[in-house]
XYZ file of C-alpha atoms in Angstrom:
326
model
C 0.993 21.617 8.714
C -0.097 20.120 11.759
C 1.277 21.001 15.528
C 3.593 19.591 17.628
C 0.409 17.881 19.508
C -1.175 16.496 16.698
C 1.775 15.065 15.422
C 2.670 13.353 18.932
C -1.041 11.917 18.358
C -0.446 10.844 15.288
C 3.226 9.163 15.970
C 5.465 11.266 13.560
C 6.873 13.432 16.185
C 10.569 12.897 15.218
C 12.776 12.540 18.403
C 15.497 14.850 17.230
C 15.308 17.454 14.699
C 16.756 17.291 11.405
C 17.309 20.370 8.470
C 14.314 21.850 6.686
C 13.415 19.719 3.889
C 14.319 20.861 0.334
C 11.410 22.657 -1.724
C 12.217 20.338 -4.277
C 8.926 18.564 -5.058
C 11.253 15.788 -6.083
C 12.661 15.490 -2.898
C 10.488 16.145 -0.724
C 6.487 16.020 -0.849
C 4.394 18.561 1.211
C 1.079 18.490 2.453
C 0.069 21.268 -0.052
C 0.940 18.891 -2.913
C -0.483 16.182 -2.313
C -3.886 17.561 -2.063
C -3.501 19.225 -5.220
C -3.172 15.313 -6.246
C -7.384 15.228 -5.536
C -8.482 16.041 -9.052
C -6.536 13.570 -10.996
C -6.563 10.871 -8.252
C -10.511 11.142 -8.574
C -10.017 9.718 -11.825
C -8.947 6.101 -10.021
C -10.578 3.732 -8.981
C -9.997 0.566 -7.091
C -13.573 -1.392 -8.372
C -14.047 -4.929 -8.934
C -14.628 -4.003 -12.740
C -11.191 -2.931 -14.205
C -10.663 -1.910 -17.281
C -9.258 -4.504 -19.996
C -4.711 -3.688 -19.590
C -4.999 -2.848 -15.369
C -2.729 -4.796 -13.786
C -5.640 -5.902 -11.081
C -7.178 -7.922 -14.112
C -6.774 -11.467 -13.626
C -6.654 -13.684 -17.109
C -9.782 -14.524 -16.713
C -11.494 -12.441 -13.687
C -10.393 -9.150 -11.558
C -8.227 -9.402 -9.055
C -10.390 -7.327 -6.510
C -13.270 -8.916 -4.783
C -15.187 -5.671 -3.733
C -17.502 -5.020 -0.997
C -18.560 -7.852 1.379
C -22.281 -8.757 2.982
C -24.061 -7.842 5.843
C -26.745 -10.270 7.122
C -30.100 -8.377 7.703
C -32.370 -11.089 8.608
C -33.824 -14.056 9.113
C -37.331 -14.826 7.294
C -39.594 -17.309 6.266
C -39.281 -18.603 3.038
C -41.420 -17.176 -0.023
C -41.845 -18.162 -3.596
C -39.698 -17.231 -5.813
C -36.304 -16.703 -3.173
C -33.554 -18.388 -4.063
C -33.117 -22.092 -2.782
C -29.368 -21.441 -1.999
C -30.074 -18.831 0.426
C -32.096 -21.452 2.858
C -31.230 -21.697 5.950
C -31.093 -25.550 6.346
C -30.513 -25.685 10.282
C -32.847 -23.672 11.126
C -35.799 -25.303 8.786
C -35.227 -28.759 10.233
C -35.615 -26.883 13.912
C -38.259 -25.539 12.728
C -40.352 -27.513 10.444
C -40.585 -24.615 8.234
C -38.390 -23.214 5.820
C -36.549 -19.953 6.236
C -34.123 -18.285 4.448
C -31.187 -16.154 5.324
C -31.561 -12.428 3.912
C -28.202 -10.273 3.369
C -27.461 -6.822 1.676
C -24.304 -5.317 -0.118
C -21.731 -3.104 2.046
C -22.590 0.297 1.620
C -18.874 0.662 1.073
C -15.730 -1.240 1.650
C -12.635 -0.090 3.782
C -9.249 1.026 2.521
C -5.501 0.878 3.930
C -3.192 2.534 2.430
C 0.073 1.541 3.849
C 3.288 3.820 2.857
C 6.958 2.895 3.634
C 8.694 6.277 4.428
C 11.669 4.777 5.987
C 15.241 5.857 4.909
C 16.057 2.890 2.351
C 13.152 4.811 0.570
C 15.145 8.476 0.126
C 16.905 7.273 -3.179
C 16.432 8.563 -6.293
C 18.939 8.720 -9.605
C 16.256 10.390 -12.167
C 12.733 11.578 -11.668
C 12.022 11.306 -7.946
C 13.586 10.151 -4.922
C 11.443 6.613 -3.572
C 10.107 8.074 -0.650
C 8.031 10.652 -3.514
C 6.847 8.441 -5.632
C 5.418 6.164 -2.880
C 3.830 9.317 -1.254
C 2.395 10.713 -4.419
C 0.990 7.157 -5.372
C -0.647 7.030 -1.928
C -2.626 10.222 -2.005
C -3.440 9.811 -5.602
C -4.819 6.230 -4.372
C -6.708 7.635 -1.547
C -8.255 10.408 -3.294
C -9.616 7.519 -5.762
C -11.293 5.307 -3.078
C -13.075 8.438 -1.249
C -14.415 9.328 -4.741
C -15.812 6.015 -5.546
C -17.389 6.312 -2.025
C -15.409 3.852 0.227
C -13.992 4.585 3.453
C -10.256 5.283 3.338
C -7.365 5.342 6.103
C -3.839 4.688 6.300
C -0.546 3.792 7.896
C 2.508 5.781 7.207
C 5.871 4.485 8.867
C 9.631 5.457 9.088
C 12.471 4.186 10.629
C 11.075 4.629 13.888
C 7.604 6.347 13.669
C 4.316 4.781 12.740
C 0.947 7.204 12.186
C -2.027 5.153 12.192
C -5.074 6.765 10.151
C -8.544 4.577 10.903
C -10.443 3.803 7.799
C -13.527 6.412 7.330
C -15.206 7.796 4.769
C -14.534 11.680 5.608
C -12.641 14.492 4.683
C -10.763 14.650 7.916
C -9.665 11.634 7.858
C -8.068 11.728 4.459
C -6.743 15.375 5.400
C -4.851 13.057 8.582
C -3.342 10.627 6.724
C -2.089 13.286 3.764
C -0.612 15.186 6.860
C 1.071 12.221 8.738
C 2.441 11.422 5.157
C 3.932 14.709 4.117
C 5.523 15.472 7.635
C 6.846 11.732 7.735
C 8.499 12.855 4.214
C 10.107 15.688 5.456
C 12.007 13.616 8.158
C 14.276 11.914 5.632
C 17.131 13.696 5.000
C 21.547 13.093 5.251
C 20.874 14.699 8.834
C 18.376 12.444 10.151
C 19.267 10.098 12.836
C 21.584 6.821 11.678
C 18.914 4.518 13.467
C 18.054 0.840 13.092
C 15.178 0.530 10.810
C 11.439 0.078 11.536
C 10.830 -3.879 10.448
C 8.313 -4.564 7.660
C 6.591 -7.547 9.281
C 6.540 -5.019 12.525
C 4.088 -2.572 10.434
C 1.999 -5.373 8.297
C 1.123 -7.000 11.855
C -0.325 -3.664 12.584
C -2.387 -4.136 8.990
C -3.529 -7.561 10.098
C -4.887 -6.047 13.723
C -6.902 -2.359 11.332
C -7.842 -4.745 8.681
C -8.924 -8.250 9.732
C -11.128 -9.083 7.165
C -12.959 -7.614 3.919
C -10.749 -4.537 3.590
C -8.698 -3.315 0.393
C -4.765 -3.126 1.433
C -2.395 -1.563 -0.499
C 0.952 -1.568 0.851
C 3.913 0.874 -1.243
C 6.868 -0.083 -0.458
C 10.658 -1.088 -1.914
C 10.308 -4.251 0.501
C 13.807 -3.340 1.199
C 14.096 -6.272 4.417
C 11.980 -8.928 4.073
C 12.332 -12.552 5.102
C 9.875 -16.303 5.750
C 7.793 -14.287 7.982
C 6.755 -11.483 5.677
C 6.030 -14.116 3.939
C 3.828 -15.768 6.117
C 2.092 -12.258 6.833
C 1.289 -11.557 3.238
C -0.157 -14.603 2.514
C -2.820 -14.099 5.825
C -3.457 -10.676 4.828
C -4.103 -11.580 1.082
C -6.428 -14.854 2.163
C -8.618 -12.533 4.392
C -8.314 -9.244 2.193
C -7.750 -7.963 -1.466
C -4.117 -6.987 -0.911
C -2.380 -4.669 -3.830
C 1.558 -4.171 -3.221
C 2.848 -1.500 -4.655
C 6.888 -2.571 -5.260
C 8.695 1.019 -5.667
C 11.826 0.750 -7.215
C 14.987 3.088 -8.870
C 16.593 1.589 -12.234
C 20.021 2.705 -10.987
C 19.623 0.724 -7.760
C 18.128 -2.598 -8.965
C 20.382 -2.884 -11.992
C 23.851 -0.774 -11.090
C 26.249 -0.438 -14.002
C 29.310 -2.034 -13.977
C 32.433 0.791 -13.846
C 30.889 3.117 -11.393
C 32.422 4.066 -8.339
C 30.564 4.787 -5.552
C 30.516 5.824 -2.196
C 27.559 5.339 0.229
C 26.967 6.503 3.691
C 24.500 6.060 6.744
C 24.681 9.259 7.933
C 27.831 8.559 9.982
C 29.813 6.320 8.594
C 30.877 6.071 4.424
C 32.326 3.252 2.441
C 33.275 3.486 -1.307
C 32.306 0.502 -3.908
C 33.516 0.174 -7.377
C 31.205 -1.932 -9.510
C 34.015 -2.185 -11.823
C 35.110 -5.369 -9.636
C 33.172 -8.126 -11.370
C 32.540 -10.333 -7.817
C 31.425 -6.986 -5.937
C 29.140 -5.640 -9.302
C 28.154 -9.404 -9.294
C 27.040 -9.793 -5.563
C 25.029 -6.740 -5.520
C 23.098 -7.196 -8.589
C 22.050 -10.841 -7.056
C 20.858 -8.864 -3.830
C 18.998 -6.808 -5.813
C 17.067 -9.463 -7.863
C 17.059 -11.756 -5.298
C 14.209 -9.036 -3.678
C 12.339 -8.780 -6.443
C 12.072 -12.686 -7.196
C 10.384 -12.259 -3.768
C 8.195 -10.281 -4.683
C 7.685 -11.985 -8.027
C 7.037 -15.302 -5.719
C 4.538 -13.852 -3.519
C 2.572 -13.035 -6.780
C 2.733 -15.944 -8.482
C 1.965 -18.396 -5.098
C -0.832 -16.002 -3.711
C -2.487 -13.984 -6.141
C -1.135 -10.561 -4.991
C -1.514 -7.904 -7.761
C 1.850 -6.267 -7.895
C 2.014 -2.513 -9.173
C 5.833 -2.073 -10.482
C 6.445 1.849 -9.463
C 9.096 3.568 -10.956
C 11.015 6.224 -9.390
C 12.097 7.537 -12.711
C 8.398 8.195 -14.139
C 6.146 10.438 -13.204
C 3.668 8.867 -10.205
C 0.581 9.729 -11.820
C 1.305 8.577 -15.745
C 2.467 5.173 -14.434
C -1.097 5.098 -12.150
C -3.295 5.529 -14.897
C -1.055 3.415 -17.249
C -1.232 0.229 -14.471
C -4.477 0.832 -13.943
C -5.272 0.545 -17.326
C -6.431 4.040 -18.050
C -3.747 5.110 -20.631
C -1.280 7.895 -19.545
């Protein structure tokens, strides 16, 4: 577990303390276990060839565009090169033709952005949000370092962001797993009632790390968004190949009707009773009403969407999405 220095560093220094987290692995993830998440998230892989049923599989093409090109030179032309690869403004400078000479990206850089904010510490079955989003993350980061691309991160809360440069090292997957399990164990019924961290706050930071060329994958439930997310996801998908990863709870996106509840924010509580028909009906439109976004940023820019389940277990639905079988 890192220090109190390295975590002011790194941004997750909470600003007042809350309980120890539970030592249920369903509640709360911890360092230890996510790097026992290596082995099987080594079995991932984010390539431009996916198999036949992964979700990154377009009808006709993948999804994923892969690594980019680096120019190496400039050169005359020889027999043999390929015409498109002329350089046609500087032949007619020069009289002569040359052609323009590039080479693959030895590897392509990952972010791997994870929502740890408080809308995310729900859970009615198998985990609470916050897990499955962390356990999806280091099982996704352990799959681009073993297919040999450089890997990073962003983890943010309500009020904390750790910001993990993509690089294709140990330590720098070791810095991300350990800004994710310490953000983790900040949610809790005792943390601070505090206005939450904005999304489009945290994917501006994604458009500064990741310009151009990168893999994004952003896990999130998306729980606030509005015309400017909007706006953001479509830059960062025209620029990069962006993969959201939309982490819901059945309970939460479809409540039942004749269940009373009561909620609370840590100081205050109110009780709802889904048996009322208008109140059962508002909230159910709220709750599809988000993932029609969603559902709209797919179908207007492309974006692979990975629907995460916080009633399955993280690393069956991985495979499964990916195309892998459980």
């Amino acid at each position: 577990m890192m220090g109190t220095r390295a975590r002011i560093r790194t941004g997750i220094q909470a600003e007042s303390p809350v309980l120890a987290p539970s030592a249920d692995p369903r509640i709360h993830v911890t360092l230890d276990h996510l790097r026992r998440l290596e082995g099987p998230g080594r079995g991932l892989h984010f390539l431009p060839r996916q198999p036949a049923r992964s979700v990154l599989n377009g009808r006709h093409s993948s999804k994923l565009r892969g690594r980019g090109l680096n120019f190496e030179e400039l050169r005359d032309y020889l027999s043999g090169d390929d015409v498109r690869s002329i350089d046609w403004k500087v032949t007619a400078r020069t009289g002569q033709p040359h052609v323009r000479v590039f080479t693959e990206e030895r590897d392509r850089p990952t972010l791997v952005v994870v929502d740890q904010r408080m809308s995310m510490f729900f859970g009615s079955e198998h985990n609470m949000k916050s897990v499955t989003a962390a356990e999806c993350a280091a099982l996704a980061a352990f799959g681009v370092l073993g297919q040999g691309d450089r890997v990073g991160g962003i983890v943010f809360g309500d009020t904390l962001r750790a910001e993990v440069r993509p690089a294709r090292s140990r330590n720098a997957l070791n810095q991300f797993l350990a800004a994710l399990s310490d953000a983790n164990q900040l949610l809790g019924p005792e943390a601070p009632n505090v206005a939450s961290q904005p999304i489009n706050a945290v994917l501006q930071a994604v458009a500064r790390i990741a310009p151009r060329n990168h893999l994004v994958i952003v896990l999130s439930d998306f729980d606030v968004v509005d015309e400017q997310t909007s706006k953001l996801i479509s830059g960062l998908s025209r620029h990069n190949d962006l993969i959201l990863g939309l982490v819901t709870d059945p309970f939460a996106d479809d409540l039942p009707e004749g269940v009373r509840l009561v909620i609370s924010d840590g100081s205050l509580q109110a009780a709802i009773d889904t048996g009322d028909r208008q109140v059962h009906g508002e909230l159910k439109k709220f709750a599809k009403g988000r993932l029609a976004t969603i559902a709209d940023w797919q179908r207007r820019y492309g974006v692979p969407v990975l629907p995460l389940s916080a009633a399955e277990d993280s690393l069956s639905q991985m495979r499964r999405l990916l195309g892998l079988g459980r």
